[in-house]
PDB file of C-alpha atoms in Angstrom:
ATOM      1  CA  MET N 280       2.773 -72.427 -44.864  1.00  0.00           C
ATOM      2  CA  SER N 281       3.353 -71.514 -41.298  1.00  0.00           C
ATOM      3  CA  GLU N 282       2.552 -68.302 -39.658  1.00  0.00           C
ATOM      4  CA  ASP N 283       5.826 -66.127 -38.682  1.00  0.00           C
ATOM      5  CA  GLU N 284       6.365 -63.660 -35.688  1.00  0.00           C
ATOM      6  CA  PRO N 285       5.384 -60.087 -36.938  1.00  0.00           C
ATOM      7  CA  THR N 286       7.901 -58.280 -38.265  1.00  0.00           C
ATOM      8  CA  PRO N 287       8.568 -54.922 -36.527  1.00  0.00           C
ATOM      9  CA  SER N 288       8.215 -51.563 -38.508  1.00  0.00           C
ATOM     10  CA  GLY N 289      10.420 -48.730 -38.511  1.00  0.00           C
ATOM     11  CA  PRO N 290      14.231 -48.482 -37.816  1.00  0.00           C
ATOM     12  CA  ARG N 291      15.970 -51.019 -35.891  1.00  0.00           C
ATOM     13  CA  PRO N 292      17.637 -49.974 -32.498  1.00  0.00           C
ATOM     14  CA  PRO N 293      21.382 -49.772 -32.301  1.00  0.00           C
ATOM     15  CA  GLU N 294      22.993 -52.664 -30.778  1.00  0.00           C
ATOM     16  CA  ARG N 295      24.893 -52.194 -27.605  1.00  0.00           C
ATOM     17  CA  PRO N 296      28.339 -52.987 -27.561  1.00  0.00           C
ATOM     18  CA  THR N 297      29.437 -56.586 -26.449  1.00  0.00           C
ATOM     19  CA  SER N 298      32.652 -55.840 -24.735  1.00  0.00           C
ATOM     20  CA  ARG N 299      34.723 -52.991 -22.995  1.00  0.00           C
ATOM     21  CA  GLU N 300      36.705 -52.407 -26.008  1.00  0.00           C
ATOM     22  CA  ASP N 301      33.660 -51.549 -28.006  1.00  0.00           C
ATOM     23  CA  ALA N 302      32.756 -48.781 -25.498  1.00  0.00           C
ATOM     24  CA  PRO N 303      33.223 -45.279 -26.861  1.00  0.00           C
ATOM     25  CA  PHE N 304      36.117 -43.554 -25.647  1.00  0.00           C
ATOM     26  CA  ARG N 305      35.588 -40.712 -23.317  1.00  0.00           C
ATOM     27  CA  LEU N 306      38.208 -37.803 -23.480  1.00  0.00           C
ATOM     28  CA  ASP N 307      39.803 -36.502 -20.295  1.00  0.00           C
ATOM     29  CA  PRO N 308      39.947 -32.907 -20.793  1.00  0.00           C
ATOM     30  CA  ASP N 309      42.937 -32.464 -18.304  1.00  0.00           C
ATOM     31  CA  ARG N 310      44.977 -35.459 -19.840  1.00  0.00           C
ATOM     32  CA  ALA N 311      44.171 -33.875 -23.376  1.00  0.00           C
ATOM     33  CA  ALA N 312      45.351 -30.653 -22.535  1.00  0.00           C
ATOM     34  CA  LEU N 313      48.727 -32.238 -20.980  1.00  0.00           C
ATOM     35  CA  ALA N 314      49.367 -34.185 -23.831  1.00  0.00           C
ATOM     36  CA  ALA N 315      48.960 -31.279 -26.170  1.00  0.00           C
ATOM     37  CA  ARG N 316      51.229 -29.256 -24.329  1.00  0.00           C
ATOM     38  CA  ARG N 317      53.913 -32.241 -24.372  1.00  0.00           C
ATOM     39  CA  ALA N 318      53.374 -32.281 -28.195  1.00  0.00           C
ATOM     40  CA  ARG N 319      53.544 -28.603 -28.479  1.00  0.00           C
ATOM     41  CA  PRO N 320      57.100 -27.614 -29.945  1.00  0.00           C
ATOM     42  CA  PRO N 321      58.669 -24.929 -27.290  1.00  0.00           C
ATOM     43  CA  THR N 322      58.464 -21.358 -28.090  1.00  0.00           C
ATOM     44  CA  VAL N 323      62.003 -19.806 -29.024  1.00  0.00           C
ATOM     45  CA  SER N 324      62.295 -16.133 -28.632  1.00  0.00           C
ATOM     46  CA  PRO N 325      64.200 -14.784 -31.640  1.00  0.00           C
ATOM     47  CA  ALA N 326      67.870 -13.823 -30.667  1.00  0.00           C
ATOM     48  CA  ILE N 327      68.241 -10.131 -30.757  1.00  0.00           C
ATOM     49  CA  ASP N 328      71.543  -9.288 -33.343  1.00  0.00           C
ATOM     50  CA  THR N 329      73.254  -6.234 -31.694  1.00  0.00           C
ATOM     51  CA  ARG N 330      76.038  -6.233 -34.157  1.00  0.00           C
ATOM     52  CA  ARG N 331      74.219  -3.838 -36.239  1.00  0.00           C
ATOM     53  CA  TYR N 332      74.050  -1.114 -33.104  1.00  0.00           C
ATOM     54  CA  ARG N 333      77.487  -1.642 -32.095  1.00  0.00           C
ATOM     55  CA  TRP N 334      78.839   0.624 -34.865  1.00  0.00           C
ATOM     56  CA  ALA N 335      76.221   3.098 -33.578  1.00  0.00           C
ATOM     57  CA  ILE N 336      77.225   2.872 -29.969  1.00  0.00           C
ATOM     58  CA  GLY N 337      80.943   3.353 -31.024  1.00  0.00           C
ATOM     59  CA  ALA N 338      80.159   6.312 -33.236  1.00  0.00           C
ATOM     60  CA  PHE N 339      78.192   8.299 -30.420  1.00  0.00           C
ATOM     61  CA  GLY N 340      81.310   7.413 -27.795  1.00  0.00           C
ATOM     62  CA  LEU N 341      83.836   8.763 -30.390  1.00  0.00           C
ATOM     63  CA  GLY N 342      81.827  11.758 -31.359  1.00  0.00           C
ATOM     64  CA  LEU N 343      81.294  12.688 -27.864  1.00  0.00           C
ATOM     65  CA  VAL N 344      84.969  12.472 -27.220  1.00  0.00           C
ATOM     66  CA  VAL N 345      85.466  14.593 -30.105  1.00  0.00           C
ATOM     67  CA  VAL N 346      83.022  17.402 -29.140  1.00  0.00           C
ATOM     68  CA  ILE N 347      84.430  17.515 -25.145  1.00  0.00           C
ATOM     69  CA  SER N 348      87.851  17.865 -26.932  1.00  0.00           C
ATOM     70  CA  VAL N 349      87.318  20.707 -29.286  1.00  0.00           C
ATOM     71  CA  VAL N 350      85.394  22.305 -26.450  1.00  0.00           C
ATOM     72  CA  LEU N 351      88.313  21.895 -24.085  1.00  0.00           C
ATOM     73  CA  PHE N 352      90.511  23.219 -26.938  1.00  0.00           C
ATOM     74  CA  LEU N 353      88.649  26.110 -27.831  1.00  0.00           C
ATOM     75  CA  THR N 354      88.426  27.215 -23.917  1.00  0.00           C
ATOM     76  CA  ARG N 355      91.616  26.120 -22.711  1.00  0.00           C
ATOM     77  CA  GLY N 356      93.968  25.813 -25.672  1.00  0.00           C
ATOM     78  CA  VAL N 357      96.664  22.948 -25.096  1.00  0.00           C
ATOM     79  CA  ALA N 358      97.132  23.829 -21.558  1.00  0.00           C
ATOM     80  CA  THR N 359      97.366  21.016 -18.913  1.00  0.00           C
ATOM     81  CA  VAL N 360      97.025  20.167 -15.200  1.00  0.00           C
ATOM     82  CA  GLY N 361      99.905  21.983 -13.447  1.00  0.00           C
ATOM     83  CA  VAL N 362     103.685  22.092 -15.175  1.00  0.00           C
ATOM     84  CA  PRO N 363     105.085  18.799 -16.382  1.00  0.00           C
ATOM     85  CA  PRO N 364     108.390  17.526 -15.335  1.00  0.00           C
ATOM     86  CA  GLY N 365     111.274  19.590 -17.433  1.00  0.00           C
ATOM     87  CA  HIS N 366     109.558  22.813 -17.567  1.00  0.00           C
ATOM     88  CA  ARG N 367     109.787  25.606 -15.389  1.00  0.00           C
ATOM     89  CA  LEU N 368     107.520  27.323 -13.158  1.00  0.00           C
ATOM     90  CA  HIS N 369     105.555  30.169 -13.667  1.00  0.00           C
ATOM     91  CA  ASN N 370     107.143  32.745 -11.486  1.00  0.00           C
ATOM     92  CA  PHE N 371     104.826  35.020  -9.397  1.00  0.00           C
ATOM     93  CA  ALA N 372     104.743  36.638  -5.984  1.00  0.00           C
ATOM     94  CA  ALA N 373     101.100  36.312  -4.155  1.00  0.00           C
ATOM     95  CA  PRO N 374     100.316  37.754  -0.906  1.00  0.00           C
ATOM     96  CA  VAL N 375     100.750  35.530   2.416  1.00  0.00           C
ATOM     97  CA  ALA N 376      97.255  35.357   4.110  1.00  0.00           C
ATOM     98  CA  THR N 377      98.540  35.971   7.580  1.00  0.00           C
ATOM     99  CA  SER N 378     100.311  39.337   6.152  1.00  0.00           C
ATOM    100  CA  ASP N 379      99.131  42.676   6.070  1.00  0.00           C
ATOM    101  CA  LEU N 380      99.749  42.515   2.112  1.00  0.00           C
ATOM    102  CA  VAL N 381      96.571  42.584   0.384  1.00  0.00           C
ATOM    103  CA  GLY N 382      96.041  42.278  -3.596  1.00  0.00           C
ATOM    104  CA  SER N 383      96.277  39.770  -6.468  1.00  0.00           C
ATOM    105  CA  ALA N 384      99.179  37.928  -7.754  1.00  0.00           C
ATOM    106  CA  ASN N 385     102.030  39.572  -9.386  1.00  0.00           C
ATOM    107  CA  PHE N 386     103.369  37.640 -12.656  1.00  0.00           C
ATOM    108  CA  GLY N 387     104.905  40.843 -13.998  1.00  0.00           C
ATOM    109  CA  LYS N 388     108.751  40.928 -12.491  1.00  0.00           C
ATOM    110  CA  PRO N 389     108.676  38.753  -9.280  1.00  0.00           C
ATOM    111  CA  CYS N 390     112.045  38.644  -9.121  1.00  0.00           C
ATOM    112  CA  LYS N 391     112.513  42.246  -8.637  1.00  0.00           C
ATOM    113  CA  LEU N 392     109.728  42.084  -5.659  1.00  0.00           C
ATOM    114  CA  GLY N 393     112.227  40.972  -2.842  1.00  0.00           C
ATOM    115  CA  TYR N 394     111.299  44.232  -0.946  1.00  0.00           C
ATOM    116  CA  LEU N 395     108.184  42.747   0.090  1.00  0.00           C
ATOM    117  CA  GLY N 396     109.765  40.014   2.168  1.00  0.00           C
ATOM    118  CA  ASP N 397     108.315  37.464   3.827  1.00  0.00           C
ATOM    119  CA  ARG N 398     104.663  39.090   3.192  1.00  0.00           C
ATOM    120  CA  ALA N 399     104.504  37.527  -0.317  1.00  0.00           C
ATOM    121  CA  LEU N 400     105.051  33.915  -1.593  1.00  0.00           C
ATOM    122  CA  ASN N 401     107.803  34.538  -4.097  1.00  0.00           C
ATOM    123  CA  THR N 402     108.395  31.585  -6.232  1.00  0.00           C
ATOM    124  CA  CYS N 403     111.593  33.348  -8.228  1.00  0.00           C
ATOM    125  CA  LEU N 404     113.258  33.911  -4.822  1.00  0.00           C
ATOM    126  CA  LEU N 405     112.443  30.918  -3.315  1.00  0.00           C
ATOM    127  CA  THR N 406     113.764  28.655  -6.153  1.00  0.00           C
ATOM    128  CA  ARG N 407     116.901  30.942  -5.898  1.00  0.00           C
ATOM    129  CA  ARG N 408     117.563  29.597  -2.468  1.00  0.00           C
ATOM    130  CA  GLY N 409     116.945  25.722  -3.178  1.00  0.00           C
ATOM    131  CA  PRO N 410     114.423  23.223  -4.172  1.00  0.00           C
ATOM    132  CA  LEU N 411     110.884  24.107  -3.826  1.00  0.00           C
ATOM    133  CA  VAL N 412     107.647  21.835  -2.819  1.00  0.00           C
ATOM    134  CA  LEU N 413     104.745  23.838  -3.840  1.00  0.00           C
ATOM    135  CA  ALA N 414     101.061  22.755  -3.143  1.00  0.00           C
ATOM    136  CA  PHE N 415      97.805  24.081  -4.595  1.00  0.00           C
ATOM    137  CA  PHE N 416      94.699  23.434  -2.654  1.00  0.00           C
ATOM    138  CA  ALA N 417      90.744  24.990  -2.145  1.00  0.00           C
ATOM    139  CA  THR N 418      89.857  26.178   1.030  1.00  0.00           C
ATOM    140  CA  GLY N 419      86.758  24.212   0.866  1.00  0.00           C
ATOM    141  CA  SER N 420      88.087  20.785   0.268  1.00  0.00           C
ATOM    142  CA  SER N 421      88.928  18.576   2.950  1.00  0.00           C
ATOM    143  CA  ALA N 422      91.177  16.226   1.049  1.00  0.00           C
ATOM    144  CA  CYS N 423      92.956  19.555  -0.513  1.00  0.00           C
ATOM    145  CA  VAL N 424      93.395  20.815   3.142  1.00  0.00           C
ATOM    146  CA  ARG N 425      95.014  17.586   4.117  1.00  0.00           C
ATOM    147  CA  GLU N 426      97.536  17.955   1.229  1.00  0.00           C
ATOM    148  CA  VAL N 427      98.727  20.833   3.063  1.00  0.00           C
ATOM    149  CA  ASP N 428      98.923  19.181   6.409  1.00  0.00           C
ATOM    150  CA  ALA N 429     100.958  16.340   4.674  1.00  0.00           C
ATOM    151  CA  VAL N 430     103.513  19.167   3.255  1.00  0.00           C
ATOM    152  CA  GLN N 431     103.476  20.713   6.617  1.00  0.00           C
ATOM    153  CA  LYS N 432     104.499  17.572   8.120  1.00  0.00           C
ATOM    154  CA  VAL N 433     107.336  16.615   5.511  1.00  0.00           C
ATOM    155  CA  SER N 434     108.459  20.094   5.758  1.00  0.00           C
ATOM    156  CA  ARG N 435     109.415  19.834   9.461  1.00  0.00           C
ATOM    157  CA  GLU N 436     111.606  16.354   8.638  1.00  0.00           C
ATOM    158  CA  PHE N 437     113.628  18.575   5.959  1.00  0.00           C
ATOM    159  CA  ALA N 438     113.725  21.457   7.719  1.00  0.00           C
ATOM    160  CA  ARG N 439     117.762  21.617   7.490  1.00  0.00           C
ATOM    161  CA  THR N 440     118.115  20.719   3.846  1.00  0.00           C
ATOM    162  CA  GLY N 441     117.518  24.203   2.225  1.00  0.00           C
ATOM    163  CA  VAL N 442     114.058  22.664   0.448  1.00  0.00           C
ATOM    164  CA  GLY N 443     111.464  25.253   0.511  1.00  0.00           C
ATOM    165  CA  PHE N 444     107.831  24.666   1.202  1.00  0.00           C
ATOM    166  CA  ALA N 445     104.802  26.683   0.365  1.00  0.00           C
ATOM    167  CA  ALA N 446     101.213  26.530  -0.741  1.00  0.00           C
ATOM    168  CA  VAL N 447      98.446  28.660  -2.619  1.00  0.00           C
ATOM    169  CA  ALA N 448      94.733  28.553  -1.945  1.00  0.00           C
ATOM    170  CA  VAL N 449      93.109  28.762  -5.500  1.00  0.00           C
ATOM    171  CA  ARG N 450      90.722  31.405  -5.370  1.00  0.00           C
ATOM    172  CA  GLY N 451      90.563  31.418  -1.939  1.00  0.00           C
ATOM    173  CA  SER N 452      89.957  34.752   0.252  1.00  0.00           C
ATOM    174  CA  ARG N 453      92.302  36.116   2.670  1.00  0.00           C
ATOM    175  CA  SER N 454      90.173  35.659   5.705  1.00  0.00           C
ATOM    176  CA  GLN N 455      89.236  31.991   4.687  1.00  0.00           C
ATOM    177  CA  THR N 456      92.955  31.145   4.117  1.00  0.00           C
ATOM    178  CA  ALA N 457      94.386  33.212   7.183  1.00  0.00           C
ATOM    179  CA  LYS N 458      91.937  31.047   9.297  1.00  0.00           C
ATOM    180  CA  LEU N 459      93.107  27.731   8.140  1.00  0.00           C
ATOM    181  CA  VAL N 460      96.613  28.618   8.448  1.00  0.00           C
ATOM    182  CA  ARG N 461      95.907  29.364  12.499  1.00  0.00           C
ATOM    183  CA  THR N 462      93.703  26.339  13.080  1.00  0.00           C
ATOM    184  CA  ARG N 463      95.888  23.887  11.377  1.00  0.00           C
ATOM    185  CA  ASP N 464      99.266  25.259  12.691  1.00  0.00           C
ATOM    186  CA  TRP N 465     100.836  25.690   9.125  1.00  0.00           C
ATOM    187  CA  THR N 466     104.323  27.434   9.562  1.00  0.00           C
ATOM    188  CA  MET N 467     105.198  27.724   5.651  1.00  0.00           C
ATOM    189  CA  PRO N 468     104.398  30.509   3.680  1.00  0.00           C
ATOM    190  CA  VAL N 469     100.783  30.016   2.425  1.00  0.00           C
ATOM    191  CA  ALA N 470      99.422  33.011  -0.225  1.00  0.00           C
ATOM    192  CA  TYR N 471      95.867  33.524  -1.353  1.00  0.00           C
ATOM    193  CA  ASP N 472      94.777  33.402  -4.938  1.00  0.00           C
ATOM    194  CA  LEU N 473      91.756  35.844  -4.721  1.00  0.00           C
ATOM    195  CA  ASP N 474      90.835  36.145  -8.443  1.00  0.00           C
ATOM    196  CA  GLY N 475      92.026  32.824  -9.812  1.00  0.00           C
ATOM    197  CA  ALA N 476      95.472  34.307 -11.621  1.00  0.00           C
ATOM    198  CA  VAL N 477      98.031  31.764 -10.103  1.00  0.00           C
ATOM    199  CA  ALA N 478      95.348  28.809 -10.908  1.00  0.00           C
ATOM    200  CA  ALA N 479      94.626  29.818 -14.506  1.00  0.00           C
ATOM    201  CA  ALA N 480      98.596  30.228 -15.200  1.00  0.00           C
ATOM    202  CA  TYR N 481      99.246  27.105 -13.683  1.00  0.00           C
ATOM    203  CA  GLY N 482      95.978  25.027 -15.184  1.00  0.00           C
ATOM    204  CA  VAL N 483      94.985  23.933 -11.482  1.00  0.00           C
ATOM    205  CA  GLU N 484      91.380  22.213 -11.856  1.00  0.00           C
ATOM    206  CA  ILE N 485      92.034  19.221  -9.347  1.00  0.00           C
ATOM    207  CA  CYS N 486      93.662  18.587  -6.187  1.00  0.00           C
ATOM    208  CA  PRO N 487      95.779  17.370  -4.450  1.00  0.00           C
ATOM    209  CA  LEU N 488      98.028  19.075  -6.678  1.00  0.00           C
ATOM    210  CA  LEU N 489     102.134  19.641  -6.216  1.00  0.00           C
ATOM    211  CA  GLU N 490     104.953  20.857  -7.986  1.00  0.00           C
ATOM    212  CA  LEU N 491     108.438  19.774  -6.985  1.00  0.00           C
ATOM    213  CA  ALA N 492     110.947  21.967  -8.608  1.00  0.00           C
ATOM    214  CA  TYR N 493     114.932  21.822  -8.571  1.00  0.00           C
ATOM    215  CA  ARG N 494     116.805  24.732  -7.626  1.00  0.00           C
ATOM    216  CA  GLY N 495     116.601  27.105 -10.176  1.00  0.00           C
ATOM    217  CA  GLY N 496     112.724  26.431 -10.912  1.00  0.00           C
ATOM    218  CA  VAL N 497     112.659  23.367 -13.065  1.00  0.00           C
ATOM    219  CA  VAL N 498     109.959  20.943 -12.246  1.00  0.00           C
ATOM    220  CA  LYS N 499     111.387  17.620 -11.190  1.00  0.00           C
ATOM    221  CA  TYR N 500     107.773  15.895 -10.370  1.00  0.00           C
ATOM    222  CA  ARG N 501     104.404  17.050 -10.655  1.00  0.00           C
ATOM    223  CA  LEU N 502     102.166  14.986  -8.162  1.00  0.00           C
ATOM    224  CA  ILE N 503      98.533  14.396  -8.580  1.00  0.00           C
ATOM    225  CA  GLY N 504      96.059  12.866  -6.457  1.00  0.00           C
ATOM    226  CA  ASP N 505      95.039  11.575  -3.035  1.00  0.00           C
ATOM    227  CA  ARG N 506      98.395   8.945  -2.880  1.00  0.00           C
ATOM    228  CA  TRP N 507     100.359  12.201  -1.887  1.00  0.00           C
ATOM    229  CA  LEU N 508      98.349  12.885   1.183  1.00  0.00           C
ATOM    230  CA  ARG N 509     100.522  10.263   2.905  1.00  0.00           C
ATOM    231  CA  PRO N 510     103.645  11.836   4.157  1.00  0.00           C
ATOM    232  CA  PRO N 511     105.984   9.025   3.750  1.00  0.00           C
ATOM    233  CA  ALA N 512     105.049   8.985   0.007  1.00  0.00           C
ATOM    234  CA  LEU N 513     105.687  12.594  -0.425  1.00  0.00           C
ATOM    235  CA  ALA N 514     108.787  12.461   1.248  1.00  0.00           C
ATOM    236  CA  ALA N 515     110.255   9.955  -0.880  1.00  0.00           C
ATOM    237  CA  LYS N 516     109.701  12.254  -3.600  1.00  0.00           C
ATOM    238  CA  VAL N 517     111.617  15.097  -1.773  1.00  0.00           C
ATOM    239  CA  ARG N 518     114.621  13.081  -1.134  1.00  0.00           C
ATOM    240  CA  ALA N 519     114.918  11.929  -4.859  1.00  0.00           C
ATOM    241  CA  LEU N 520     114.561  15.772  -5.198  1.00  0.00           C
ATOM    242  CA  LEU N 521     117.782  16.405  -3.355  1.00  0.00           C
ATOM    243  CA  GLN N 522     119.813  13.792  -4.978  1.00  0.00           C
ATOM    244  CA  ARG N 523     120.397  15.799  -7.972  1.00  0.00           C
TER     245      ARG N 523
END
């Protein structure tokens, strides 16, 4: 019996790979992260359903309108801005700013105050003579002052037609109103409404505001807004007033 090579004791060393395919795969962290992001499903934010909030928004808006309406009704009743067409002007006599007449507007019996003459703006007497263009303005508003400028310009065009033109400074003082009359060269009667009585009677809250009334005092047009600062637009309404 021949002698064999001695058999080594202990565990056998691992065999080395014989080819590239047998080599262990070394993970690339950047490529792995990119692959993970591609494989991960996109995150979609849940859609917000606003339908359940719409009724609340609508209810709030409706409630706000109701509250405002109730407040206006309690404080002003059913009054509107100005005198609407088809209704008669509220007659009054108010002191002309450039006269020596001092005081508040008179709503009692203005038709019997003819003795005041040109010192008072008297709507009753003015509408007895012919149609009337009556402007309301605030002395502190440039837009409202330009309204009276437009009325003044149109009044020259209709000087021989019998149409009366006048203006009232709502809640204006005598001195403020008189100063405007002189500096703006207004020749029509311009009264001042010191205590706001005329403004309250006519519901004047905005300007420009003009009332165009037939002879006798029934309103044909109630004109509100900046459109009537343009003399041609106002003149067209005055011509229509004369066509009755």
